[in-house]
C-alpha cells in the first residue's frame, strides 16, 4: 500500500498528491478488490471474507487519514480542488472529495433493488471498469433481502446526522470565504489609498500581493480544519455502514463502492463524458439511486 505522509512535504505538492492517489487506486484495483471479489464468488470461509472486508475498509479509511495529515494552510488549496480528480468525478465532489450522501445512497440502492415491490429481479450494474462475477453463493445473492432492523435504523441515524452536519460544514466554508474576501477588499483599498503617487506604484502592487497573502494564510487554516472535519464525516459513514452490516452485506457494499471509484478511471467512459456530459452524467448518476446527491 502507498505510504502516508512523508510524501506530502513540499509546499506545492500537486505531483505528490497525484502520485499518491494513483498508487492508492492501483492497490485497490489490482490487489484488494480482486481478493474481495474472489471471496464473494467462491466457497471461501467466513474468516477469509471478513479479512478481505477489513483490508478494503482499512484501505479506504487510510486515504482519508492520509489527507487529514496533509491538510494545512499551504496544502489546502490543492486538497480542496484536487487535480488528481478528473472531470467525471467533479460532479460528485464536496469539499475536496466524494459527497457524504453518495455513501448512503449507494447502500440504499442495494436494499431497494433487492426489495423492489414490483417483484422484478433487478441485477445491480456497478460494472464501471470491471466485470462482475456471474455466480455468487446463495448467502451473497440474498444478502440484501429483508435487511435487519439494526441496519435500517443505523442508516436512518447516519442520514439524520448528515442532514445536520453537511449544512454546518457548508456554512463554515461560506463564512471563511466571506472573511477572506472582506479582509482582502478592506486591506487592498487601504493600501491603494496610501500609495497615491506614481513613484509608489511598484510599492502599491507589492503591498496588494502581501495583503492577499496575509488574509489567505489566516483563513486557509480554518479551511484546512473544515476539510479535515468533512473527511472525518466521510470516514465515519463508511465505517458505520460496514459496522452495522453483516460480512456479506459489507463485502457487497465495499465492492460496489470500490468499483464506483475505479470506474471513474475508465478512459472510454471519461472520453464519452467529455464529448457528451449530460448523457454520461445520467448514466453515472444511475449508480446512485434514491434522491441523488443533495
PDB file of C-alpha atoms in Angstrom:
ATOM      1  CA  UNK A   1       0.000   0.000   0.000  1.00  0.00           C
ATOM      2  CA  UNK A   2       1.153   3.563  -0.583  1.00  0.00           C
ATOM      3  CA  UNK A   3       2.870   5.104   2.405  1.00  0.00           C
ATOM      4  CA  UNK A   4       1.325   8.133   4.079  1.00  0.00           C
ATOM      5  CA  UNK A   5       2.758  11.393   4.856  1.00  0.00           C
ATOM      6  CA  UNK A   6       6.388  11.803   4.145  1.00  0.00           C
ATOM      7  CA  UNK A   7       5.266  12.247   0.530  1.00  0.00           C
ATOM      8  CA  UNK A   8       3.395  15.453   1.298  1.00  0.00           C
ATOM      9  CA  UNK A   9       6.300  17.591   2.408  1.00  0.00           C
ATOM     10  CA  UNK A  10       6.591  20.085  -0.447  1.00  0.00           C
ATOM     11  CA  UNK A  11       4.872  23.439  -0.406  1.00  0.00           C
ATOM     12  CA  UNK A  12       3.358  22.852  -3.848  1.00  0.00           C
ATOM     13  CA  UNK A  13       2.718  19.100  -3.743  1.00  0.00           C
ATOM     14  CA  UNK A  14       0.374  18.653  -6.717  1.00  0.00           C
ATOM     15  CA  UNK A  15       2.508  15.954  -8.308  1.00  0.00           C
ATOM     16  CA  UNK A  16       2.928  14.182  -4.971  1.00  0.00           C
ATOM     17  CA  UNK A  17      -0.825  14.114  -4.463  1.00  0.00           C
ATOM     18  CA  UNK A  18      -1.331  12.748  -7.957  1.00  0.00           C
ATOM     19  CA  UNK A  19       1.247  10.025  -7.396  1.00  0.00           C
ATOM     20  CA  UNK A  20      -0.275   9.043  -4.063  1.00  0.00           C
ATOM     21  CA  UNK A  21      -3.798   8.766  -5.469  1.00  0.00           C
ATOM     22  CA  UNK A  22      -2.550   6.789  -8.473  1.00  0.00           C
ATOM     23  CA  UNK A  23      -0.748   4.311  -6.211  1.00  0.00           C
ATOM     24  CA  UNK A  24      -3.710   4.106  -3.839  1.00  0.00           C
ATOM     25  CA  UNK A  25      -6.125   3.386  -6.705  1.00  0.00           C
ATOM     26  CA  UNK A  26      -3.795   0.803  -8.232  1.00  0.00           C
ATOM     27  CA  UNK A  27      -3.571  -1.060  -4.916  1.00  0.00           C
ATOM     28  CA  UNK A  28      -7.354  -1.100  -4.673  1.00  0.00           C
ATOM     29  CA  UNK A  29      -7.851  -2.178  -8.292  1.00  0.00           C
ATOM     30  CA  UNK A  30      -5.069  -4.717  -8.724  1.00  0.00           C
ATOM     31  CA  UNK A  31      -4.858  -6.273  -5.283  1.00  0.00           C
ATOM     32  CA  UNK A  32      -7.605  -5.630  -2.751  1.00  0.00           C
ATOM     33  CA  UNK A  33     -10.696  -5.645  -4.957  1.00  0.00           C
ATOM     34  CA  UNK A  34      -9.821  -8.926  -6.744  1.00  0.00           C
ATOM     35  CA  UNK A  35      -9.324 -10.597  -3.350  1.00  0.00           C
ATOM     36  CA  UNK A  36     -12.677  -9.324  -2.155  1.00  0.00           C
ATOM     37  CA  UNK A  37     -14.396 -10.447  -5.346  1.00  0.00           C
ATOM     38  CA  UNK A  38     -12.817 -13.872  -5.075  1.00  0.00           C
ATOM     39  CA  UNK A  39     -14.079 -14.349  -1.547  1.00  0.00           C
ATOM     40  CA  UNK A  40     -17.560 -13.294  -2.688  1.00  0.00           C
ATOM     41  CA  UNK A  41     -17.713 -15.656  -5.652  1.00  0.00           C
ATOM     42  CA  UNK A  42     -16.348 -18.837  -4.124  1.00  0.00           C
ATOM     43  CA  UNK A  43     -16.837 -21.075  -1.133  1.00  0.00           C
ATOM     44  CA  UNK A  44     -14.455 -19.004   0.937  1.00  0.00           C
ATOM     45  CA  UNK A  45     -14.636 -19.313   4.684  1.00  0.00           C
ATOM     46  CA  UNK A  46     -16.247 -16.622   6.790  1.00  0.00           C
ATOM     47  CA  UNK A  47     -12.814 -15.745   8.161  1.00  0.00           C
ATOM     48  CA  UNK A  48     -11.402 -15.125   4.660  1.00  0.00           C
ATOM     49  CA  UNK A  49     -14.374 -12.965   3.699  1.00  0.00           C
ATOM     50  CA  UNK A  50     -14.136 -10.982   6.936  1.00  0.00           C
ATOM     51  CA  UNK A  51     -10.389 -10.491   6.445  1.00  0.00           C
ATOM     52  CA  UNK A  52     -10.823  -9.145   2.913  1.00  0.00           C
ATOM     53  CA  UNK A  53     -13.622  -6.837   4.032  1.00  0.00           C
ATOM     54  CA  UNK A  54     -11.315  -5.457   6.710  1.00  0.00           C
ATOM     55  CA  UNK A  55      -8.495  -4.926   4.210  1.00  0.00           C
ATOM     56  CA  UNK A  56     -10.645  -2.897   1.828  1.00  0.00           C
ATOM     57  CA  UNK A  57     -12.165  -0.906   4.681  1.00  0.00           C
ATOM     58  CA  UNK A  58      -8.744  -0.060   6.117  1.00  0.00           C
ATOM     59  CA  UNK A  59      -7.548   0.977   2.663  1.00  0.00           C
ATOM     60  CA  UNK A  60     -10.465   3.383   2.225  1.00  0.00           C
ATOM     61  CA  UNK A  61     -10.038   4.788   5.721  1.00  0.00           C
ATOM     62  CA  UNK A  62      -6.287   5.197   5.228  1.00  0.00           C
ATOM     63  CA  UNK A  63      -6.925   7.502   2.267  1.00  0.00           C
ATOM     64  CA  UNK A  64      -8.901   9.967   4.362  1.00  0.00           C
ATOM     65  CA  UNK A  65      -6.497   9.738   7.277  1.00  0.00           C
ATOM     66  CA  UNK A  66      -3.605  10.419   4.924  1.00  0.00           C
ATOM     67  CA  UNK A  67      -5.291  13.522   3.518  1.00  0.00           C
ATOM     68  CA  UNK A  68      -6.074  14.693   7.049  1.00  0.00           C
ATOM     69  CA  UNK A  69      -2.397  14.563   7.927  1.00  0.00           C
ATOM     70  CA  UNK A  70      -1.607  16.551   4.794  1.00  0.00           C
ATOM     71  CA  UNK A  71      -4.071  19.356   5.435  1.00  0.00           C
ATOM     72  CA  UNK A  72      -2.526  22.687   6.441  1.00  0.00           C
ATOM     73  CA  UNK A  73      -2.573  26.296   5.262  1.00  0.00           C
ATOM     74  CA  UNK A  74      -0.074  25.532   2.473  1.00  0.00           C
ATOM     75  CA  UNK A  75      -1.673  22.385   1.039  1.00  0.00           C
ATOM     76  CA  UNK A  76      -5.389  23.090   1.468  1.00  0.00           C
ATOM     77  CA  UNK A  77      -5.819  24.788  -1.967  1.00  0.00           C
ATOM     78  CA  UNK A  78      -4.619  21.567  -3.606  1.00  0.00           C
ATOM     79  CA  UNK A  79      -6.773  19.364  -1.381  1.00  0.00           C
ATOM     80  CA  UNK A  80      -9.998  21.314  -1.840  1.00  0.00           C
ATOM     81  CA  UNK A  81      -9.541  21.424  -5.612  1.00  0.00           C
ATOM     82  CA  UNK A  82      -7.790  18.091  -6.293  1.00  0.00           C
ATOM     83  CA  UNK A  83      -6.001  17.883  -9.618  1.00  0.00           C
ATOM     84  CA  UNK A  84      -5.990  14.084  -9.356  1.00  0.00           C
ATOM     85  CA  UNK A  85      -9.767  14.037  -9.829  1.00  0.00           C
ATOM     86  CA  UNK A  86     -10.947  14.043 -13.444  1.00  0.00           C
ATOM     87  CA  UNK A  87     -13.984  15.753 -14.979  1.00  0.00           C
ATOM     88  CA  UNK A  88     -16.117  12.649 -14.479  1.00  0.00           C
ATOM     89  CA  UNK A  89     -15.534  12.790 -10.710  1.00  0.00           C
ATOM     90  CA  UNK A  90     -16.048  16.532 -10.267  1.00  0.00           C
ATOM     91  CA  UNK A  91     -19.890  16.455 -10.021  1.00  0.00           C
ATOM     92  CA  UNK A  92     -19.612  14.064  -7.069  1.00  0.00           C
ATOM     93  CA  UNK A  93     -17.176  16.152  -5.010  1.00  0.00           C
ATOM     94  CA  UNK A  94     -17.930  18.030  -1.799  1.00  0.00           C
ATOM     95  CA  UNK A  95     -15.130  19.906  -0.022  1.00  0.00           C
ATOM     96  CA  UNK A  96     -12.417  18.082  -1.919  1.00  0.00           C
ATOM     97  CA  UNK A  97     -13.769  14.529  -2.037  1.00  0.00           C
ATOM     98  CA  UNK A  98     -16.882  12.402  -2.572  1.00  0.00           C
ATOM     99  CA  UNK A  99     -20.102  13.835  -1.216  1.00  0.00           C
ATOM    100  CA  UNK A 100     -21.162  12.049   2.002  1.00  0.00           C
ATOM    101  CA  UNK A 101     -24.642  11.415   0.588  1.00  0.00           C
ATOM    102  CA  UNK A 102     -23.137   9.135  -2.032  1.00  0.00           C
ATOM    103  CA  UNK A 103     -22.187   6.538   0.587  1.00  0.00           C
ATOM    104  CA  UNK A 104     -25.695   6.111   1.977  1.00  0.00           C
ATOM    105  CA  UNK A 105     -27.382   6.426  -1.430  1.00  0.00           C
ATOM    106  CA  UNK A 106     -25.233   3.571  -2.666  1.00  0.00           C
ATOM    107  CA  UNK A 107     -26.323   1.424   0.276  1.00  0.00           C
ATOM    108  CA  UNK A 108     -29.967   2.359  -0.272  1.00  0.00           C
ATOM    109  CA  UNK A 109     -29.668   1.297  -3.915  1.00  0.00           C
ATOM    110  CA  UNK A 110     -28.639  -2.232  -2.906  1.00  0.00           C
ATOM    111  CA  UNK A 111     -31.529  -2.577  -0.472  1.00  0.00           C
ATOM    112  CA  UNK A 112     -34.138  -1.009  -2.762  1.00  0.00           C
ATOM    113  CA  UNK A 113     -33.192  -3.167  -5.728  1.00  0.00           C
ATOM    114  CA  UNK A 114     -33.467  -6.386  -3.754  1.00  0.00           C
ATOM    115  CA  UNK A 115     -36.726  -5.415  -2.043  1.00  0.00           C
ATOM    116  CA  UNK A 116     -38.458  -3.828  -5.021  1.00  0.00           C
ATOM    117  CA  UNK A 117     -42.243  -4.041  -4.628  1.00  0.00           C
ATOM    118  CA  UNK A 118     -42.747  -4.970  -8.293  1.00  0.00           C
ATOM    119  CA  UNK A 119     -41.239  -8.383  -7.691  1.00  0.00           C
ATOM    120  CA  UNK A 120     -38.997  -7.964 -10.720  1.00  0.00           C
ATOM    121  CA  UNK A 121     -35.482  -9.281 -10.238  1.00  0.00           C
ATOM    122  CA  UNK A 122     -33.027  -6.439 -10.830  1.00  0.00           C
ATOM    123  CA  UNK A 123     -29.341  -7.059 -11.305  1.00  0.00           C
ATOM    124  CA  UNK A 124     -27.134  -4.266  -9.911  1.00  0.00           C
ATOM    125  CA  UNK A 125     -24.949  -2.759 -12.615  1.00  0.00           C
ATOM    126  CA  UNK A 126     -21.804  -1.471 -10.923  1.00  0.00           C
ATOM    127  CA  UNK A 127     -19.657  -2.539 -13.868  1.00  0.00           C
ATOM    128  CA  UNK A 128     -17.544   0.575 -14.337  1.00  0.00           C
ATOM    129  CA  UNK A 129     -14.142  -0.674 -15.387  1.00  0.00           C
ATOM    130  CA  UNK A 130     -14.631  -4.205 -14.041  1.00  0.00           C
ATOM    131  CA  UNK A 131     -16.598  -7.319 -14.989  1.00  0.00           C
ATOM    132  CA  UNK A 132     -18.811  -8.679 -12.267  1.00  0.00           C
ATOM    133  CA  UNK A 133     -18.690 -12.346 -11.289  1.00  0.00           C
ATOM    134  CA  UNK A 134     -21.736 -14.093 -12.744  1.00  0.00           C
ATOM    135  CA  UNK A 135     -22.382 -16.636  -9.988  1.00  0.00           C
ATOM    136  CA  UNK A 136     -22.465 -15.914  -6.285  1.00  0.00           C
ATOM    137  CA  UNK A 137     -23.318 -18.139  -3.318  1.00  0.00           C
ATOM    138  CA  UNK A 138     -26.904 -18.064  -2.051  1.00  0.00           C
ATOM    139  CA  UNK A 139     -25.944 -16.053   1.050  1.00  0.00           C
ATOM    140  CA  UNK A 140     -24.490 -13.377  -1.184  1.00  0.00           C
ATOM    141  CA  UNK A 141     -27.489 -13.292  -3.519  1.00  0.00           C
ATOM    142  CA  UNK A 142     -29.870 -12.912  -0.563  1.00  0.00           C
ATOM    143  CA  UNK A 143     -27.693 -10.530   1.470  1.00  0.00           C
ATOM    144  CA  UNK A 144     -29.952  -7.501   0.953  1.00  0.00           C
ATOM    145  CA  UNK A 145     -33.284  -9.297   1.201  1.00  0.00           C
ATOM    146  CA  UNK A 146     -35.213  -8.041   4.238  1.00  0.00           C
ATOM    147  CA  UNK A 147     -32.335  -6.142   5.892  1.00  0.00           C
ATOM    148  CA  UNK A 148     -32.120  -6.235   9.665  1.00  0.00           C
ATOM    149  CA  UNK A 149     -33.815  -3.605  11.804  1.00  0.00           C
ATOM    150  CA  UNK A 150     -30.364  -2.695  13.123  1.00  0.00           C
ATOM    151  CA  UNK A 151     -29.082  -1.842   9.656  1.00  0.00           C
ATOM    152  CA  UNK A 152     -32.185   0.124   8.654  1.00  0.00           C
ATOM    153  CA  UNK A 153     -32.132   2.049  11.932  1.00  0.00           C
ATOM    154  CA  UNK A 154     -28.426   2.793  11.554  1.00  0.00           C
ATOM    155  CA  UNK A 155     -28.925   4.116   8.016  1.00  0.00           C
ATOM    156  CA  UNK A 156     -31.660   6.439   9.276  1.00  0.00           C
ATOM    157  CA  UNK A 157     -29.358   7.678  12.060  1.00  0.00           C
ATOM    158  CA  UNK A 158     -26.468   8.274   9.654  1.00  0.00           C
ATOM    159  CA  UNK A 159     -28.672  10.185   7.227  1.00  0.00           C
ATOM    160  CA  UNK A 160     -30.127  12.259  10.059  1.00  0.00           C
ATOM    161  CA  UNK A 161     -26.614  13.157  11.219  1.00  0.00           C
ATOM    162  CA  UNK A 162     -25.601  14.106   7.678  1.00  0.00           C
ATOM    163  CA  UNK A 163     -28.583  16.415   7.301  1.00  0.00           C
ATOM    164  CA  UNK A 164     -27.280  18.265  10.334  1.00  0.00           C
ATOM    165  CA  UNK A 165     -23.543  18.176   9.664  1.00  0.00           C
ATOM    166  CA  UNK A 166     -23.322  18.859   5.925  1.00  0.00           C
ATOM    167  CA  UNK A 167     -25.051  22.279   6.157  1.00  0.00           C
ATOM    168  CA  UNK A 168     -22.790  23.168   9.089  1.00  0.00           C
ATOM    169  CA  UNK A 169     -19.687  22.425   7.012  1.00  0.00           C
ATOM    170  CA  UNK A 170     -21.071  24.451   4.111  1.00  0.00           C
ATOM    171  CA  UNK A 171     -21.834  27.365   6.427  1.00  0.00           C
ATOM    172  CA  UNK A 172     -18.344  27.270   7.939  1.00  0.00           C
ATOM    173  CA  UNK A 173     -16.790  27.320   4.483  1.00  0.00           C
ATOM    174  CA  UNK A 174     -19.054  30.170   3.376  1.00  0.00           C
ATOM    175  CA  UNK A 175     -18.112  32.251   6.415  1.00  0.00           C
ATOM    176  CA  UNK A 176     -14.389  31.530   5.976  1.00  0.00           C
ATOM    177  CA  UNK A 177     -14.544  32.612   2.347  1.00  0.00           C
ATOM    178  CA  UNK A 178     -16.566  35.688   3.303  1.00  0.00           C
ATOM    179  CA  UNK A 179     -13.985  36.740   5.888  1.00  0.00           C
ATOM    180  CA  UNK A 180     -11.215  36.212   3.356  1.00  0.00           C
ATOM    181  CA  UNK A 181     -12.923  38.362   0.729  1.00  0.00           C
ATOM    182  CA  UNK A 182     -13.713  41.047   3.315  1.00  0.00           C
ATOM    183  CA  UNK A 183     -10.136  41.246   4.566  1.00  0.00           C
ATOM    184  CA  UNK A 184      -8.705  41.384   1.061  1.00  0.00           C
ATOM    185  CA  UNK A 185     -11.112  44.118  -0.031  1.00  0.00           C
ATOM    186  CA  UNK A 186     -10.609  46.240   3.093  1.00  0.00           C
ATOM    187  CA  UNK A 187      -6.829  45.972   3.175  1.00  0.00           C
ATOM    188  CA  UNK A 188      -6.489  46.361  -0.578  1.00  0.00           C
ATOM    189  CA  UNK A 189      -8.401  49.638  -0.511  1.00  0.00           C
ATOM    190  CA  UNK A 190      -6.308  50.859   2.430  1.00  0.00           C
ATOM    191  CA  UNK A 191      -3.046  50.011   0.686  1.00  0.00           C
ATOM    192  CA  UNK A 192      -4.252  51.630  -2.544  1.00  0.00           C
ATOM    193  CA  UNK A 193      -5.154  54.894  -0.844  1.00  0.00           C
ATOM    194  CA  UNK A 194      -1.799  55.020   0.942  1.00  0.00           C
ATOM    195  CA  UNK A 195       0.030  54.691  -2.397  1.00  0.00           C
ATOM    196  CA  UNK A 196      -1.198  57.836  -4.123  1.00  0.00           C
ATOM    197  CA  UNK A 197       1.866  58.969  -6.042  1.00  0.00           C
ATOM    198  CA  UNK A 198       3.133  57.422  -9.286  1.00  0.00           C
ATOM    199  CA  UNK A 199       6.524  56.864  -7.674  1.00  0.00           C
ATOM    200  CA  UNK A 200       4.891  54.417  -5.278  1.00  0.00           C
ATOM    201  CA  UNK A 201       3.227  52.332  -7.997  1.00  0.00           C
ATOM    202  CA  UNK A 202       5.627  49.443  -7.618  1.00  0.00           C
ATOM    203  CA  UNK A 203       5.240  49.503  -3.860  1.00  0.00           C
ATOM    204  CA  UNK A 204       1.454  49.572  -4.269  1.00  0.00           C
ATOM    205  CA  UNK A 205       1.459  46.377  -6.323  1.00  0.00           C
ATOM    206  CA  UNK A 206       3.739  44.620  -3.879  1.00  0.00           C
ATOM    207  CA  UNK A 207       1.630  45.724  -0.935  1.00  0.00           C
ATOM    208  CA  UNK A 208      -1.513  44.404  -2.642  1.00  0.00           C
ATOM    209  CA  UNK A 209       0.033  40.951  -3.064  1.00  0.00           C
ATOM    210  CA  UNK A 210       1.115  40.973   0.575  1.00  0.00           C
ATOM    211  CA  UNK A 211      -2.459  41.823   1.618  1.00  0.00           C
ATOM    212  CA  UNK A 212      -3.861  38.807  -0.204  1.00  0.00           C
ATOM    213  CA  UNK A 213      -1.203  36.519   1.234  1.00  0.00           C
ATOM    214  CA  UNK A 214      -1.801  37.721   4.775  1.00  0.00           C
ATOM    215  CA  UNK A 215      -5.573  37.255   4.539  1.00  0.00           C
ATOM    216  CA  UNK A 216      -5.201  33.886   2.848  1.00  0.00           C
ATOM    217  CA  UNK A 217      -2.869  32.466   5.492  1.00  0.00           C
ATOM    218  CA  UNK A 218      -5.324  33.023   8.319  1.00  0.00           C
ATOM    219  CA  UNK A 219      -8.390  31.713   6.501  1.00  0.00           C
ATOM    220  CA  UNK A 220      -6.571  28.742   4.963  1.00  0.00           C
ATOM    221  CA  UNK A 221      -6.085  27.357   8.472  1.00  0.00           C
ATOM    222  CA  UNK A 222      -9.854  27.396   9.013  1.00  0.00           C
ATOM    223  CA  UNK A 223     -10.446  25.829   5.601  1.00  0.00           C
ATOM    224  CA  UNK A 224      -7.982  23.062   6.450  1.00  0.00           C
ATOM    225  CA  UNK A 225      -9.956  22.396   9.637  1.00  0.00           C
ATOM    226  CA  UNK A 226     -13.208  22.222   7.650  1.00  0.00           C
ATOM    227  CA  UNK A 227     -11.621  19.831   5.147  1.00  0.00           C
ATOM    228  CA  UNK A 228     -10.465  17.520   7.945  1.00  0.00           C
ATOM    229  CA  UNK A 229     -13.935  17.517   9.527  1.00  0.00           C
ATOM    230  CA  UNK A 230     -15.505  16.657   6.151  1.00  0.00           C
ATOM    231  CA  UNK A 231     -13.087  13.757   5.758  1.00  0.00           C
ATOM    232  CA  UNK A 232     -13.857  12.518   9.251  1.00  0.00           C
ATOM    233  CA  UNK A 233     -17.541  12.555   8.361  1.00  0.00           C
ATOM    234  CA  UNK A 234     -16.896  10.526   5.202  1.00  0.00           C
ATOM    235  CA  UNK A 235     -14.720   8.079   7.081  1.00  0.00           C
ATOM    236  CA  UNK A 236     -17.208   7.611   9.914  1.00  0.00           C
ATOM    237  CA  UNK A 237     -20.091   6.995   7.491  1.00  0.00           C
ATOM    238  CA  UNK A 238     -18.227   4.205   5.708  1.00  0.00           C
ATOM    239  CA  UNK A 239     -17.147   2.636   8.996  1.00  0.00           C
ATOM    240  CA  UNK A 240     -20.645   2.892  10.491  1.00  0.00           C
ATOM    241  CA  UNK A 241     -22.249   1.279   7.434  1.00  0.00           C
ATOM    242  CA  UNK A 242     -19.804  -1.621   7.473  1.00  0.00           C
ATOM    243  CA  UNK A 243     -20.128  -1.951  11.239  1.00  0.00           C
ATOM    244  CA  UNK A 244     -23.925  -2.283  11.038  1.00  0.00           C
ATOM    245  CA  UNK A 245     -23.793  -4.758   8.132  1.00  0.00           C
ATOM    246  CA  UNK A 246     -23.224  -8.494   8.048  1.00  0.00           C
ATOM    247  CA  UNK A 247     -19.970  -9.697   6.495  1.00  0.00           C
ATOM    248  CA  UNK A 248     -21.765 -10.500   3.231  1.00  0.00           C
ATOM    249  CA  UNK A 249     -23.505  -7.117   3.128  1.00  0.00           C
ATOM    250  CA  UNK A 250     -20.292  -5.293   3.996  1.00  0.00           C
ATOM    251  CA  UNK A 251     -18.412  -7.153   1.254  1.00  0.00           C
ATOM    252  CA  UNK A 252     -21.014  -6.291  -1.376  1.00  0.00           C
ATOM    253  CA  UNK A 253     -21.163  -2.683  -0.244  1.00  0.00           C
ATOM    254  CA  UNK A 254     -17.391  -2.225  -0.329  1.00  0.00           C
ATOM    255  CA  UNK A 255     -17.215  -3.991  -3.678  1.00  0.00           C
ATOM    256  CA  UNK A 256     -19.818  -1.599  -5.106  1.00  0.00           C
ATOM    257  CA  UNK A 257     -18.118   1.463  -3.629  1.00  0.00           C
ATOM    258  CA  UNK A 258     -14.701   0.325  -4.855  1.00  0.00           C
ATOM    259  CA  UNK A 259     -15.989  -0.334  -8.353  1.00  0.00           C
ATOM    260  CA  UNK A 260     -17.587   3.090  -8.337  1.00  0.00           C
ATOM    261  CA  UNK A 261     -14.215   4.658  -7.523  1.00  0.00           C
ATOM    262  CA  UNK A 262     -12.340   2.509 -10.023  1.00  0.00           C
ATOM    263  CA  UNK A 263     -14.897   3.247 -12.724  1.00  0.00           C
ATOM    264  CA  UNK A 264     -14.029   6.935 -12.687  1.00  0.00           C
ATOM    265  CA  UNK A 265     -10.696   5.987 -14.228  1.00  0.00           C
ATOM    266  CA  UNK A 266     -12.275   4.205 -17.189  1.00  0.00           C
ATOM    267  CA  UNK A 267     -10.842   6.084 -20.158  1.00  0.00           C
ATOM    268  CA  UNK A 268     -13.625   5.219 -22.611  1.00  0.00           C
ATOM    269  CA  UNK A 269     -16.297   6.411 -20.192  1.00  0.00           C
ATOM    270  CA  UNK A 270     -14.313   9.560 -19.437  1.00  0.00           C
ATOM    271  CA  UNK A 271     -13.969  10.227 -23.166  1.00  0.00           C
ATOM    272  CA  UNK A 272     -17.738   9.819 -23.641  1.00  0.00           C
ATOM    273  CA  UNK A 273     -18.391  12.140 -20.723  1.00  0.00           C
ATOM    274  CA  UNK A 274     -16.197  14.857 -22.167  1.00  0.00           C
ATOM    275  CA  UNK A 275     -17.942  14.514 -25.534  1.00  0.00           C
ATOM    276  CA  UNK A 276     -21.454  14.428 -24.112  1.00  0.00           C
ATOM    277  CA  UNK A 277     -21.565  15.454 -20.415  1.00  0.00           C
ATOM    278  CA  UNK A 278     -25.345  15.298 -19.983  1.00  0.00           C
ATOM    279  CA  UNK A 279     -25.687  11.775 -21.359  1.00  0.00           C
ATOM    280  CA  UNK A 280     -22.895  10.338 -19.240  1.00  0.00           C
ATOM    281  CA  UNK A 281     -23.954  12.274 -16.152  1.00  0.00           C
ATOM    282  CA  UNK A 282     -27.286  10.488 -16.326  1.00  0.00           C
ATOM    283  CA  UNK A 283     -25.571   7.185 -16.966  1.00  0.00           C
ATOM    284  CA  UNK A 284     -23.234   7.506 -13.988  1.00  0.00           C
ATOM    285  CA  UNK A 285     -25.925   9.090 -11.834  1.00  0.00           C
ATOM    286  CA  UNK A 286     -27.987   5.925 -12.196  1.00  0.00           C
ATOM    287  CA  UNK A 287     -25.406   4.220  -9.994  1.00  0.00           C
ATOM    288  CA  UNK A 288     -26.613   6.242  -7.030  1.00  0.00           C
ATOM    289  CA  UNK A 289     -30.350   5.685  -6.632  1.00  0.00           C
ATOM    290  CA  UNK A 290     -32.642   7.401  -4.175  1.00  0.00           C
ATOM    291  CA  UNK A 291     -32.859  11.169  -4.003  1.00  0.00           C
ATOM    292  CA  UNK A 292     -29.409  11.671  -5.523  1.00  0.00           C
ATOM    293  CA  UNK A 293     -26.615  13.851  -4.220  1.00  0.00           C
ATOM    294  CA  UNK A 294     -28.132  16.698  -2.243  1.00  0.00           C
TER     295      UNK A 294
END
